[in-house]
Amino acid sequence: ISICRDLPNIEVITFSVNGISDLEPLNQCQNLSELYLRKNNITSLNELFYLKNLPRLRVLWLSENPCCGSDPHRYRMTVLRNLPSLQKLDNQAVTEEELSQALVDGEEITAPPSRRSVENGCPEATESSAAESTTETESELLNSLEETNKIREELGMKPVPRDKFSSFSPRETDCDRKKRNNVLNAILLLTKELDAEGLEIVQQTVGRRLQAFRKKELQEE
């Protein structure tokens, strides 16, 4: 997610199911209008502090993060009190009545969360995280695929086939897979920032990489 510091003009960010815990890199994305962060590792609603000064943010998907807690009303009210310009939260439209109620029931966030010593990424394996990995459903992977293909559609690119998106080496860990999907989304988003010359350089580089991979596959056969 740190790549977002270099994308001040980006409008849509899709980082669902990626182990993200820190939203500070987003605070310079002044043109951001849609942010998808479903099922990450955001533990504190104080992370909303970094989104409060994004004037164009209209869509936020934050559900299935630890910060949502056990009280869905308090969670929704706190988000809307701090981000009153939202039109949709967690795929549910925001009403005028909710915005008024949020001033009463929501908690005002005035400071960022305490700095943590652990950087964003996949945490060390624990029993709980391992259990969560094993319970990640196929539908969640398909949601991530749909979000990736939404970006590709905006860029005029063909969608990623399901088998290409979710087929990984047996040795590849759940963490590796999430990182791979994250990198793929980041690359697709970055292409929006390139001009024709830059896109041609990327095309040439990708072409050379593909040739190298195909040559290696032929040698292994």
mmCIF file with all atom_site columns, C-alpha atoms in Angstrom:
data_model
loop_
_atom_site.group_PDB
_atom_site.id
_atom_site.type_symbol
_atom_site.label_atom_id
_atom_site.label_alt_id
_atom_site.label_comp_id
_atom_site.label_asym_id
_atom_site.label_entity_id
_atom_site.label_seq_id
_atom_site.pdbx_PDB_ins_code
_atom_site.Cartn_x
_atom_site.Cartn_y
_atom_site.Cartn_z
_atom_site.occupancy
_atom_site.B_iso_or_equiv
_atom_site.pdbx_formal_charge
_atom_site.auth_seq_id
_atom_site.auth_comp_id
_atom_site.auth_asym_id
_atom_site.auth_atom_id
_atom_site.pdbx_PDB_model_num
ATOM 1   C CA . ILE A 1 1   ? 0.000   0.000   0.000   1.00 0.00 ? 1   ILE A CA 1
ATOM 2   C CA . SER A 1 2   ? 3.015   2.339   0.392   1.00 0.00 ? 2   SER A CA 1
ATOM 3   C CA . ILE A 1 3   ? 2.987   2.708   -3.395  1.00 0.00 ? 3   ILE A CA 1
ATOM 4   C CA . CYS A 1 4   ? -0.060  4.973   -2.982  1.00 0.00 ? 4   CYS A CA 1
ATOM 5   C CA . ARG A 1 5   ? 2.210   7.765   -1.714  1.00 0.00 ? 5   ARG A CA 1
ATOM 6   C CA . ASP A 1 6   ? 3.365   8.141   -5.314  1.00 0.00 ? 6   ASP A CA 1
ATOM 7   C CA . LEU A 1 7   ? -0.163  8.137   -6.775  1.00 0.00 ? 7   LEU A CA 1
ATOM 8   C CA . PRO A 1 8   ? -1.755  11.450  -5.730  1.00 0.00 ? 8   PRO A CA 1
ATOM 9   C CA . ASN A 1 9   ? -4.185  11.413  -8.674  1.00 0.00 ? 9   ASN A CA 1
ATOM 10  C CA . ILE A 1 10  ? -5.487  7.884   -8.280  1.00 0.00 ? 10  ILE A CA 1
ATOM 11  C CA . GLU A 1 11  ? -9.281  7.644   -8.101  1.00 0.00 ? 11  GLU A CA 1
ATOM 12  C CA . VAL A 1 12  ? -10.069 3.992   -7.278  1.00 0.00 ? 12  VAL A CA 1
ATOM 13  C CA . ILE A 1 13  ? -8.071  1.701   -4.983  1.00 0.00 ? 13  ILE A CA 1
ATOM 14  C CA . THR A 1 14  ? -8.850  -1.998  -4.505  1.00 0.00 ? 14  THR A CA 1
ATOM 15  C CA . PHE A 1 15  ? -6.793  -3.701  -1.792  1.00 0.00 ? 15  PHE A CA 1
ATOM 16  C CA . SER A 1 16  ? -9.263  -6.201  -0.349  1.00 0.00 ? 16  SER A CA 1
ATOM 17  C CA . VAL A 1 17  ? -7.950  -9.365  1.340   1.00 0.00 ? 17  VAL A CA 1
ATOM 18  C CA . ASN A 1 18  ? -4.327  -8.177  1.612   1.00 0.00 ? 18  ASN A CA 1
ATOM 19  C CA . GLY A 1 19  ? -3.319  -8.030  5.284   1.00 0.00 ? 19  GLY A CA 1
ATOM 20  C CA . ILE A 1 20  ? -3.217  -4.206  5.275   1.00 0.00 ? 20  ILE A CA 1
ATOM 21  C CA . SER A 1 21  ? -3.153  -2.537  8.708   1.00 0.00 ? 21  SER A CA 1
ATOM 22  C CA . ASP A 1 22  ? -1.990  1.055   8.099   1.00 0.00 ? 22  ASP A CA 1
ATOM 23  C CA . LEU A 1 23  ? -3.847  3.651   5.984   1.00 0.00 ? 23  LEU A CA 1
ATOM 24  C CA . GLU A 1 24  ? -1.298  6.467   6.332   1.00 0.00 ? 24  GLU A CA 1
ATOM 25  C CA . PRO A 1 25  ? -0.049  6.098   2.705   1.00 0.00 ? 25  PRO A CA 1
ATOM 26  C CA . LEU A 1 26  ? -3.512  7.114   1.465   1.00 0.00 ? 26  LEU A CA 1
ATOM 27  C CA . ASN A 1 27  ? -3.615  10.573  3.014   1.00 0.00 ? 27  ASN A CA 1
ATOM 28  C CA . GLN A 1 28  ? -2.135  12.245  -0.083  1.00 0.00 ? 28  GLN A CA 1
ATOM 29  C CA . CYS A 1 29  ? -4.553  10.665  -2.574  1.00 0.00 ? 29  CYS A CA 1
ATOM 30  C CA . GLN A 1 30  ? -6.661  13.796  -2.987  1.00 0.00 ? 30  GLN A CA 1
ATOM 31  C CA . ASN A 1 31  ? -8.598  12.489  -5.999  1.00 0.00 ? 31  ASN A CA 1
ATOM 32  C CA . LEU A 1 32  ? -9.537  9.180   -4.381  1.00 0.00 ? 32  LEU A CA 1
ATOM 33  C CA . SER A 1 33  ? -13.260 8.505   -4.765  1.00 0.00 ? 33  SER A CA 1
ATOM 34  C CA . GLU A 1 34  ? -13.571 4.746   -4.143  1.00 0.00 ? 34  GLU A CA 1
ATOM 35  C CA . LEU A 1 35  ? -11.620 2.685   -1.592  1.00 0.00 ? 35  LEU A CA 1
ATOM 36  C CA . TYR A 1 36  ? -12.083 -1.078  -1.154  1.00 0.00 ? 36  TYR A CA 1
ATOM 37  C CA . LEU A 1 37  ? -10.402 -2.521  1.952   1.00 0.00 ? 37  LEU A CA 1
ATOM 38  C CA . ARG A 1 38  ? -12.655 -5.432  2.825   1.00 0.00 ? 38  ARG A CA 1
ATOM 39  C CA . LYS A 1 39  ? -11.142 -8.224  4.957   1.00 0.00 ? 39  LYS A CA 1
ATOM 40  C CA . ASN A 1 40  ? -7.758  -6.773  5.897   1.00 0.00 ? 40  ASN A CA 1
ATOM 41  C CA . ASN A 1 41  ? -6.047  -6.347  9.274   1.00 0.00 ? 41  ASN A CA 1
ATOM 42  C CA . ILE A 1 42  ? -7.135  -2.798  10.178  1.00 0.00 ? 42  ILE A CA 1
ATOM 43  C CA . THR A 1 43  ? -7.441  -2.972  13.950  1.00 0.00 ? 43  THR A CA 1
ATOM 44  C CA . SER A 1 44  ? -8.297  0.624   14.890  1.00 0.00 ? 44  SER A CA 1
ATOM 45  C CA . LEU A 1 45  ? -10.907 3.043   13.593  1.00 0.00 ? 45  LEU A CA 1
ATOM 46  C CA . ASN A 1 46  ? -8.331  5.735   14.290  1.00 0.00 ? 46  ASN A CA 1
ATOM 47  C CA . GLU A 1 47  ? -6.934  4.796   10.865  1.00 0.00 ? 47  GLU A CA 1
ATOM 48  C CA . LEU A 1 48  ? -9.853  6.855   9.512   1.00 0.00 ? 48  LEU A CA 1
ATOM 49  C CA . PHE A 1 49  ? -7.812  9.896   10.524  1.00 0.00 ? 49  PHE A CA 1
ATOM 50  C CA . TYR A 1 50  ? -5.834  9.451   7.298   1.00 0.00 ? 50  TYR A CA 1
ATOM 51  C CA . LEU A 1 51  ? -9.006  9.538   5.184   1.00 0.00 ? 51  LEU A CA 1
ATOM 52  C CA . LYS A 1 52  ? -10.650 12.600  6.717   1.00 0.00 ? 52  LYS A CA 1
ATOM 53  C CA . ASN A 1 53  ? -8.966  15.060  4.369   1.00 0.00 ? 53  ASN A CA 1
ATOM 54  C CA . LEU A 1 54  ? -9.784  13.250  1.133   1.00 0.00 ? 54  LEU A CA 1
ATOM 55  C CA . PRO A 1 55  ? -12.438 15.560  -0.357  1.00 0.00 ? 55  PRO A CA 1
ATOM 56  C CA . ARG A 1 56  ? -13.685 13.237  -3.115  1.00 0.00 ? 56  ARG A CA 1
ATOM 57  C CA . LEU A 1 57  ? -14.026 9.975   -1.194  1.00 0.00 ? 57  LEU A CA 1
ATOM 58  C CA . ARG A 1 58  ? -17.572 8.732   -1.752  1.00 0.00 ? 58  ARG A CA 1
ATOM 59  C CA . VAL A 1 59  ? -17.357 4.925   -1.508  1.00 0.00 ? 59  VAL A CA 1
ATOM 60  C CA . LEU A 1 60  ? -15.647 2.980   1.292   1.00 0.00 ? 60  LEU A CA 1
ATOM 61  C CA . TRP A 1 61  ? -15.749 -0.763  1.891   1.00 0.00 ? 61  TRP A CA 1
ATOM 62  C CA . LEU A 1 62  ? -14.196 -1.531  5.279   1.00 0.00 ? 62  LEU A CA 1
ATOM 63  C CA . SER A 1 63  ? -16.207 -4.508  6.520   1.00 0.00 ? 63  SER A CA 1
ATOM 64  C CA . GLU A 1 64  ? -14.606 -7.711  7.840   1.00 0.00 ? 64  GLU A CA 1
ATOM 65  C CA . ASN A 1 65  ? -11.746 -5.825  9.509   1.00 0.00 ? 65  ASN A CA 1
ATOM 66  C CA . PRO A 1 66  ? -11.000 -6.101  13.254  1.00 0.00 ? 66  PRO A CA 1
ATOM 67  C CA . CYS A 1 67  ? -11.808 -2.390  13.681  1.00 0.00 ? 67  CYS A CA 1
ATOM 68  C CA . CYS A 1 68  ? -15.483 -3.091  12.918  1.00 0.00 ? 68  CYS A CA 1
ATOM 69  C CA . GLY A 1 69  ? -15.798 -4.672  16.373  1.00 0.00 ? 69  GLY A CA 1
ATOM 70  C CA . SER A 1 70  ? -18.882 -6.359  17.780  1.00 0.00 ? 70  SER A CA 1
ATOM 71  C CA . ASP A 1 71  ? -21.185 -3.315  17.624  1.00 0.00 ? 71  ASP A CA 1
ATOM 72  C CA . PRO A 1 72  ? -22.086 -2.655  13.966  1.00 0.00 ? 72  PRO A CA 1
ATOM 73  C CA . HIS A 1 73  ? -24.117 0.468   14.820  1.00 0.00 ? 73  HIS A CA 1
ATOM 74  C CA . ARG A 1 74  ? -21.277 2.144   16.710  1.00 0.00 ? 74  ARG A CA 1
ATOM 75  C CA . TYR A 1 75  ? -18.851 1.213   13.934  1.00 0.00 ? 75  TYR A CA 1
ATOM 76  C CA . ARG A 1 76  ? -21.034 2.656   11.176  1.00 0.00 ? 76  ARG A CA 1
ATOM 77  C CA . MET A 1 77  ? -21.843 5.799   13.150  1.00 0.00 ? 77  MET A CA 1
ATOM 78  C CA . THR A 1 78  ? -18.149 6.436   13.888  1.00 0.00 ? 78  THR A CA 1
ATOM 79  C CA . VAL A 1 79  ? -17.173 6.028   10.245  1.00 0.00 ? 79  VAL A CA 1
ATOM 80  C CA . LEU A 1 80  ? -19.925 8.375   9.076   1.00 0.00 ? 80  LEU A CA 1
ATOM 81  C CA . ARG A 1 81  ? -19.186 10.996  11.722  1.00 0.00 ? 81  ARG A CA 1
ATOM 82  C CA . ASN A 1 82  ? -15.615 11.215  10.495  1.00 0.00 ? 82  ASN A CA 1
ATOM 83  C CA . LEU A 1 83  ? -16.347 10.746  6.794   1.00 0.00 ? 83  LEU A CA 1
ATOM 84  C CA . PRO A 1 84  ? -19.687 12.540  6.289   1.00 0.00 ? 84  PRO A CA 1
ATOM 85  C CA . SER A 1 85  ? -19.170 12.857  2.519   1.00 0.00 ? 85  SER A CA 1
ATOM 86  C CA . LEU A 1 86  ? -19.534 9.110   1.994   1.00 0.00 ? 86  LEU A CA 1
ATOM 87  C CA . GLN A 1 87  ? -22.414 8.057   -0.205  1.00 0.00 ? 87  GLN A CA 1
ATOM 88  C CA . LYS A 1 88  ? -21.920 4.331   0.295   1.00 0.00 ? 88  LYS A CA 1
ATOM 89  C CA . LEU A 1 89  ? -20.325 2.410   3.183   1.00 0.00 ? 89  LEU A CA 1
ATOM 90  C CA . ASP A 1 90  ? -19.789 -1.353  2.974   1.00 0.00 ? 90  ASP A CA 1
ATOM 91  C CA . ASN A 1 91  ? -21.975 -1.564  -0.128  1.00 0.00 ? 91  ASN A CA 1
ATOM 92  C CA . GLN A 1 92  ? -24.883 0.110   1.692   1.00 0.00 ? 92  GLN A CA 1
ATOM 93  C CA . ALA A 1 93  ? -26.131 3.589   0.782   1.00 0.00 ? 93  ALA A CA 1
ATOM 94  C CA . VAL A 1 94  ? -25.675 6.332   3.379   1.00 0.00 ? 94  VAL A CA 1
ATOM 95  C CA . THR A 1 95  ? -28.831 8.251   4.368   1.00 0.00 ? 95  THR A CA 1
ATOM 96  C CA . GLU A 1 96  ? -29.266 11.783  5.674   1.00 0.00 ? 96  GLU A CA 1
ATOM 97  C CA . GLU A 1 97  ? -30.808 10.338  8.835   1.00 0.00 ? 97  GLU A CA 1
ATOM 98  C CA . GLU A 1 98  ? -27.672 8.270   9.468   1.00 0.00 ? 98  GLU A CA 1
ATOM 99  C CA . LEU A 1 99  ? -25.426 11.292  9.030   1.00 0.00 ? 99  LEU A CA 1
ATOM 100 C CA . SER A 1 100 ? -27.477 13.208  11.602  1.00 0.00 ? 100 SER A CA 1
ATOM 101 C CA . GLN A 1 101 ? -27.474 10.281  14.026  1.00 0.00 ? 101 GLN A CA 1
ATOM 102 C CA . ALA A 1 102 ? -23.726 9.842   13.579  1.00 0.00 ? 102 ALA A CA 1
ATOM 103 C CA . LEU A 1 103 ? -23.172 13.233  15.219  1.00 0.00 ? 103 LEU A CA 1
ATOM 104 C CA . VAL A 1 104 ? -24.743 11.772  18.367  1.00 0.00 ? 104 VAL A CA 1
ATOM 105 C CA . ASP A 1 105 ? -23.688 8.118   18.343  1.00 0.00 ? 105 ASP A CA 1
ATOM 106 C CA . GLY A 1 106 ? -20.388 8.276   16.496  1.00 0.00 ? 106 GLY A CA 1
ATOM 107 C CA . GLU A 1 107 ? -16.972 8.897   18.013  1.00 0.00 ? 107 GLU A CA 1
ATOM 108 C CA . GLU A 1 108 ? -14.924 11.822  16.705  1.00 0.00 ? 108 GLU A CA 1
ATOM 109 C CA . ILE A 1 109 ? -11.411 10.813  15.662  1.00 0.00 ? 109 ILE A CA 1
ATOM 110 C CA . THR A 1 110 ? -8.930  13.624  16.177  1.00 0.00 ? 110 THR A CA 1
ATOM 111 C CA . ALA A 1 111 ? -5.571  11.846  16.099  1.00 0.00 ? 111 ALA A CA 1
ATOM 112 C CA . PRO A 1 112 ? -3.902  9.037   14.163  1.00 0.00 ? 112 PRO A CA 1
ATOM 113 C CA . PRO A 1 113 ? -3.359  5.647   15.805  1.00 0.00 ? 113 PRO A CA 1
ATOM 114 C CA . SER A 1 114 ? -0.184  4.991   17.743  1.00 0.00 ? 114 SER A CA 1
ATOM 115 C CA . ARG A 1 115 ? 2.715   3.974   15.559  1.00 0.00 ? 115 ARG A CA 1
ATOM 116 C CA . ARG A 1 116 ? 3.259   0.247   15.477  1.00 0.00 ? 116 ARG A CA 1
ATOM 117 C CA . SER A 1 117 ? 6.594   -1.522  15.190  1.00 0.00 ? 117 SER A CA 1
ATOM 118 C CA . VAL A 1 118 ? 5.243   -4.099  12.745  1.00 0.00 ? 118 VAL A CA 1
ATOM 119 C CA . GLU A 1 119 ? 5.097   -2.963  9.141   1.00 0.00 ? 119 GLU A CA 1
ATOM 120 C CA . ASN A 1 120 ? 2.260   -3.796  6.770   1.00 0.00 ? 120 ASN A CA 1
ATOM 121 C CA . GLY A 1 121 ? 2.434   -7.240  5.291   1.00 0.00 ? 121 GLY A CA 1
ATOM 122 C CA . CYS A 1 122 ? 1.683   -10.763 6.346   1.00 0.00 ? 122 CYS A CA 1
ATOM 123 C CA . PRO A 1 123 ? 2.201   -11.370 10.064  1.00 0.00 ? 123 PRO A CA 1
ATOM 124 C CA . GLU A 1 124 ? 4.074   -14.311 11.427  1.00 0.00 ? 124 GLU A CA 1
ATOM 125 C CA . ALA A 1 125 ? 2.041   -17.477 11.383  1.00 0.00 ? 125 ALA A CA 1
ATOM 126 C CA . THR A 1 126 ? -0.063  -18.123 14.480  1.00 0.00 ? 126 THR A CA 1
ATOM 127 C CA . GLU A 1 127 ? -2.776  -20.604 15.210  1.00 0.00 ? 127 GLU A CA 1
ATOM 128 C CA . SER A 1 128 ? -5.462  -17.984 14.701  1.00 0.00 ? 128 SER A CA 1
ATOM 129 C CA . SER A 1 129 ? -4.017  -16.600 11.474  1.00 0.00 ? 129 SER A CA 1
ATOM 130 C CA . ALA A 1 130 ? -3.505  -20.100 10.134  1.00 0.00 ? 130 ALA A CA 1
ATOM 131 C CA . ALA A 1 131 ? -7.085  -20.953 10.938  1.00 0.00 ? 131 ALA A CA 1
ATOM 132 C CA . GLU A 1 132 ? -8.276  -17.796 9.215   1.00 0.00 ? 132 GLU A CA 1
ATOM 133 C CA . SER A 1 133 ? -6.250  -18.690 6.135   1.00 0.00 ? 133 SER A CA 1
ATOM 134 C CA . THR A 1 134 ? -7.803  -22.124 5.930   1.00 0.00 ? 134 THR A CA 1
ATOM 135 C CA . THR A 1 135 ? -11.315 -20.703 6.247   1.00 0.00 ? 135 THR A CA 1
ATOM 136 C CA . GLU A 1 136 ? -10.883 -18.143 3.468   1.00 0.00 ? 136 GLU A CA 1
ATOM 137 C CA . THR A 1 137 ? -13.591 -19.108 1.030   1.00 0.00 ? 137 THR A CA 1
ATOM 138 C CA . GLU A 1 138 ? -13.616 -19.335 -2.729  1.00 0.00 ? 138 GLU A CA 1
ATOM 139 C CA . SER A 1 139 ? -16.220 -16.558 -2.835  1.00 0.00 ? 139 SER A CA 1
ATOM 140 C CA . GLU A 1 140 ? -13.762 -14.170 -1.183  1.00 0.00 ? 140 GLU A CA 1
ATOM 141 C CA . LEU A 1 141 ? -11.167 -14.955 -3.835  1.00 0.00 ? 141 LEU A CA 1
ATOM 142 C CA . LEU A 1 142 ? -13.780 -14.333 -6.502  1.00 0.00 ? 142 LEU A CA 1
ATOM 143 C CA . ASN A 1 143 ? -14.591 -10.940 -4.951  1.00 0.00 ? 143 ASN A CA 1
ATOM 144 C CA . SER A 1 144 ? -10.929 -10.011 -5.191  1.00 0.00 ? 144 SER A CA 1
ATOM 145 C CA . LEU A 1 145 ? -10.919 -11.199 -8.816  1.00 0.00 ? 145 LEU A CA 1
ATOM 146 C CA . GLU A 1 146 ? -13.975 -9.071  -9.578  1.00 0.00 ? 146 GLU A CA 1
ATOM 147 C CA . GLU A 1 147 ? -12.307 -6.005  -8.086  1.00 0.00 ? 147 GLU A CA 1
ATOM 148 C CA . THR A 1 148 ? -9.171  -6.620  -10.158 1.00 0.00 ? 148 THR A CA 1
ATOM 149 C CA . ASN A 1 149 ? -11.224 -7.038  -13.317 1.00 0.00 ? 149 ASN A CA 1
ATOM 150 C CA . LYS A 1 150 ? -13.084 -3.816  -12.587 1.00 0.00 ? 150 LYS A CA 1
ATOM 151 C CA . ILE A 1 151 ? -9.783  -1.977  -12.804 1.00 0.00 ? 151 ILE A CA 1
ATOM 152 C CA . ARG A 1 152 ? -8.839  -3.852  -15.981 1.00 0.00 ? 152 ARG A CA 1
ATOM 153 C CA . GLU A 1 153 ? -12.186 -2.939  -17.552 1.00 0.00 ? 153 GLU A CA 1
ATOM 154 C CA . GLU A 1 154 ? -11.570 0.750   -16.844 1.00 0.00 ? 154 GLU A CA 1
ATOM 155 C CA . LEU A 1 155 ? -8.217  0.405   -18.586 1.00 0.00 ? 155 LEU A CA 1
ATOM 156 C CA . GLY A 1 156 ? -9.784  -1.295  -21.613 1.00 0.00 ? 156 GLY A CA 1
ATOM 157 C CA . MET A 1 157 ? -8.065  -4.597  -20.803 1.00 0.00 ? 157 MET A CA 1
ATOM 158 C CA . LYS A 1 158 ? -9.396  -8.142  -20.965 1.00 0.00 ? 158 LYS A CA 1
ATOM 159 C CA . PRO A 1 159 ? -10.497 -9.663  -17.626 1.00 0.00 ? 159 PRO A CA 1
ATOM 160 C CA . VAL A 1 160 ? -8.217  -12.064 -15.787 1.00 0.00 ? 160 VAL A CA 1
ATOM 161 C CA . PRO A 1 161 ? -9.527  -15.645 -16.130 1.00 0.00 ? 161 PRO A CA 1
ATOM 162 C CA . ARG A 1 162 ? -10.403 -17.323 -12.858 1.00 0.00 ? 162 ARG A CA 1
ATOM 163 C CA . ASP A 1 163 ? -7.820  -20.075 -13.324 1.00 0.00 ? 163 ASP A CA 1
ATOM 164 C CA . LYS A 1 164 ? -5.029  -17.562 -13.965 1.00 0.00 ? 164 LYS A CA 1
ATOM 165 C CA . PHE A 1 165 ? -5.946  -15.523 -10.911 1.00 0.00 ? 165 PHE A CA 1
ATOM 166 C CA . SER A 1 166 ? -6.220  -18.239 -8.286  1.00 0.00 ? 166 SER A CA 1
ATOM 167 C CA . SER A 1 167 ? -3.901  -21.005 -9.511  1.00 0.00 ? 167 SER A CA 1
ATOM 168 C CA . PHE A 1 168 ? -0.632  -20.886 -7.610  1.00 0.00 ? 168 PHE A CA 1
ATOM 169 C CA . SER A 1 169 ? 2.240   -23.206 -6.923  1.00 0.00 ? 169 SER A CA 1
ATOM 170 C CA . PRO A 1 170 ? 1.483   -25.710 -4.131  1.00 0.00 ? 170 PRO A CA 1
ATOM 171 C CA . ARG A 1 171 ? 4.483   -24.285 -2.300  1.00 0.00 ? 171 ARG A CA 1
ATOM 172 C CA . GLU A 1 172 ? 3.101   -20.769 -2.434  1.00 0.00 ? 172 GLU A CA 1
ATOM 173 C CA . THR A 1 173 ? 1.762   -19.676 0.925   1.00 0.00 ? 173 THR A CA 1
ATOM 174 C CA . ASP A 1 174 ? -1.438  -17.765 1.597   1.00 0.00 ? 174 ASP A CA 1
ATOM 175 C CA . CYS A 1 175 ? 0.736   -14.721 2.356   1.00 0.00 ? 175 CYS A CA 1
ATOM 176 C CA . ASP A 1 176 ? 2.523   -15.066 -1.000  1.00 0.00 ? 176 ASP A CA 1
ATOM 177 C CA . ARG A 1 177 ? -0.774  -15.283 -2.839  1.00 0.00 ? 177 ARG A CA 1
ATOM 178 C CA . LYS A 1 178 ? -2.114  -12.136 -1.194  1.00 0.00 ? 178 LYS A CA 1
ATOM 179 C CA . LYS A 1 179 ? 1.070   -10.271 -2.012  1.00 0.00 ? 179 LYS A CA 1
ATOM 180 C CA . ARG A 1 180 ? 0.878   -11.415 -5.627  1.00 0.00 ? 180 ARG A CA 1
ATOM 181 C CA . ASN A 1 181 ? -2.708  -10.177 -5.984  1.00 0.00 ? 181 ASN A CA 1
ATOM 182 C CA . ASN A 1 182 ? -1.728  -6.927  -4.281  1.00 0.00 ? 182 ASN A CA 1
ATOM 183 C CA . VAL A 1 183 ? 1.169   -6.390  -6.696  1.00 0.00 ? 183 VAL A CA 1
ATOM 184 C CA . LEU A 1 184 ? -1.094  -7.160  -9.646  1.00 0.00 ? 184 LEU A CA 1
ATOM 185 C CA . ASN A 1 185 ? -3.653  -4.567  -8.549  1.00 0.00 ? 185 ASN A CA 1
ATOM 186 C CA . ALA A 1 186 ? -0.937  -1.990  -7.875  1.00 0.00 ? 186 ALA A CA 1
ATOM 187 C CA . ILE A 1 187 ? 0.570   -2.454  -11.340 1.00 0.00 ? 187 ILE A CA 1
ATOM 188 C CA . LEU A 1 188 ? -2.813  -2.076  -12.991 1.00 0.00 ? 188 LEU A CA 1
ATOM 189 C CA . LEU A 1 189 ? -3.477  1.102   -11.032 1.00 0.00 ? 189 LEU A CA 1
ATOM 190 C CA . LEU A 1 190 ? -0.064  2.525   -11.920 1.00 0.00 ? 190 LEU A CA 1
ATOM 191 C CA . THR A 1 191 ? -0.714  2.171   -15.632 1.00 0.00 ? 191 THR A CA 1
ATOM 192 C CA . LYS A 1 192 ? -3.280  4.972   -15.316 1.00 0.00 ? 192 LYS A CA 1
ATOM 193 C CA . GLU A 1 193 ? -0.442  7.336   -14.446 1.00 0.00 ? 193 GLU A CA 1
ATOM 194 C CA . LEU A 1 194 ? 1.613   6.561   -17.582 1.00 0.00 ? 194 LEU A CA 1
ATOM 195 C CA . ASP A 1 195 ? 1.619   8.308   -20.950 1.00 0.00 ? 195 ASP A CA 1
ATOM 196 C CA . ALA A 1 196 ? 1.956   6.524   -24.315 1.00 0.00 ? 196 ALA A CA 1
ATOM 197 C CA . GLU A 1 197 ? 5.757   6.427   -24.113 1.00 0.00 ? 197 GLU A CA 1
ATOM 198 C CA . GLY A 1 198 ? 5.672   4.946   -20.625 1.00 0.00 ? 198 GLY A CA 1
ATOM 199 C CA . LEU A 1 199 ? 3.121   2.310   -21.642 1.00 0.00 ? 199 LEU A CA 1
ATOM 200 C CA . GLU A 1 200 ? 5.294   1.293   -24.601 1.00 0.00 ? 200 GLU A CA 1
ATOM 201 C CA . ILE A 1 201 ? 8.255   0.780   -22.245 1.00 0.00 ? 201 ILE A CA 1
ATOM 202 C CA . VAL A 1 202 ? 6.104   -1.391  -19.995 1.00 0.00 ? 202 VAL A CA 1
ATOM 203 C CA . GLN A 1 203 ? 4.865   -3.372  -23.000 1.00 0.00 ? 203 GLN A CA 1
ATOM 204 C CA . GLN A 1 204 ? 8.410   -4.014  -24.204 1.00 0.00 ? 204 GLN A CA 1
ATOM 205 C CA . THR A 1 205 ? 9.582   -5.040  -20.738 1.00 0.00 ? 205 THR A CA 1
ATOM 206 C CA . VAL A 1 206 ? 6.649   -7.404  -20.243 1.00 0.00 ? 206 VAL A CA 1
ATOM 207 C CA . GLY A 1 207 ? 7.242   -8.881  -23.693 1.00 0.00 ? 207 GLY A CA 1
ATOM 208 C CA . ARG A 1 208 ? 10.863  -9.676  -22.842 1.00 0.00 ? 208 ARG A CA 1
ATOM 209 C CA . ARG A 1 209 ? 9.825   -11.237 -19.533 1.00 0.00 ? 209 ARG A CA 1
ATOM 210 C CA . LEU A 1 210 ? 7.231   -13.421 -21.227 1.00 0.00 ? 210 LEU A CA 1
ATOM 211 C CA . GLN A 1 211 ? 9.774   -14.603 -23.786 1.00 0.00 ? 211 GLN A CA 1
ATOM 212 C CA . ALA A 1 212 ? 12.174  -15.527 -20.983 1.00 0.00 ? 212 ALA A CA 1
ATOM 213 C CA . PHE A 1 213 ? 9.473   -17.477 -19.147 1.00 0.00 ? 213 PHE A CA 1
ATOM 214 C CA . ARG A 1 214 ? 8.434   -19.347 -22.283 1.00 0.00 ? 214 ARG A CA 1
ATOM 215 C CA . LYS A 1 215 ? 12.049  -20.194 -23.088 1.00 0.00 ? 215 LYS A CA 1
ATOM 216 C CA . LYS A 1 216 ? 12.527  -21.546 -19.572 1.00 0.00 ? 216 LYS A CA 1
ATOM 217 C CA . GLU A 1 217 ? 9.356   -23.653 -19.834 1.00 0.00 ? 217 GLU A CA 1
ATOM 218 C CA . LEU A 1 218 ? 10.545  -25.163 -23.120 1.00 0.00 ? 218 LEU A CA 1
ATOM 219 C CA . GLN A 1 219 ? 13.920  -26.004 -21.586 1.00 0.00 ? 219 GLN A CA 1
ATOM 220 C CA . GLU A 1 220 ? 12.261  -27.700 -18.616 1.00 0.00 ? 220 GLU A CA 1
ATOM 221 C CA . GLU A 1 221 ? 10.098  -29.776 -20.937 1.00 0.00 ? 221 GLU A CA 1
#
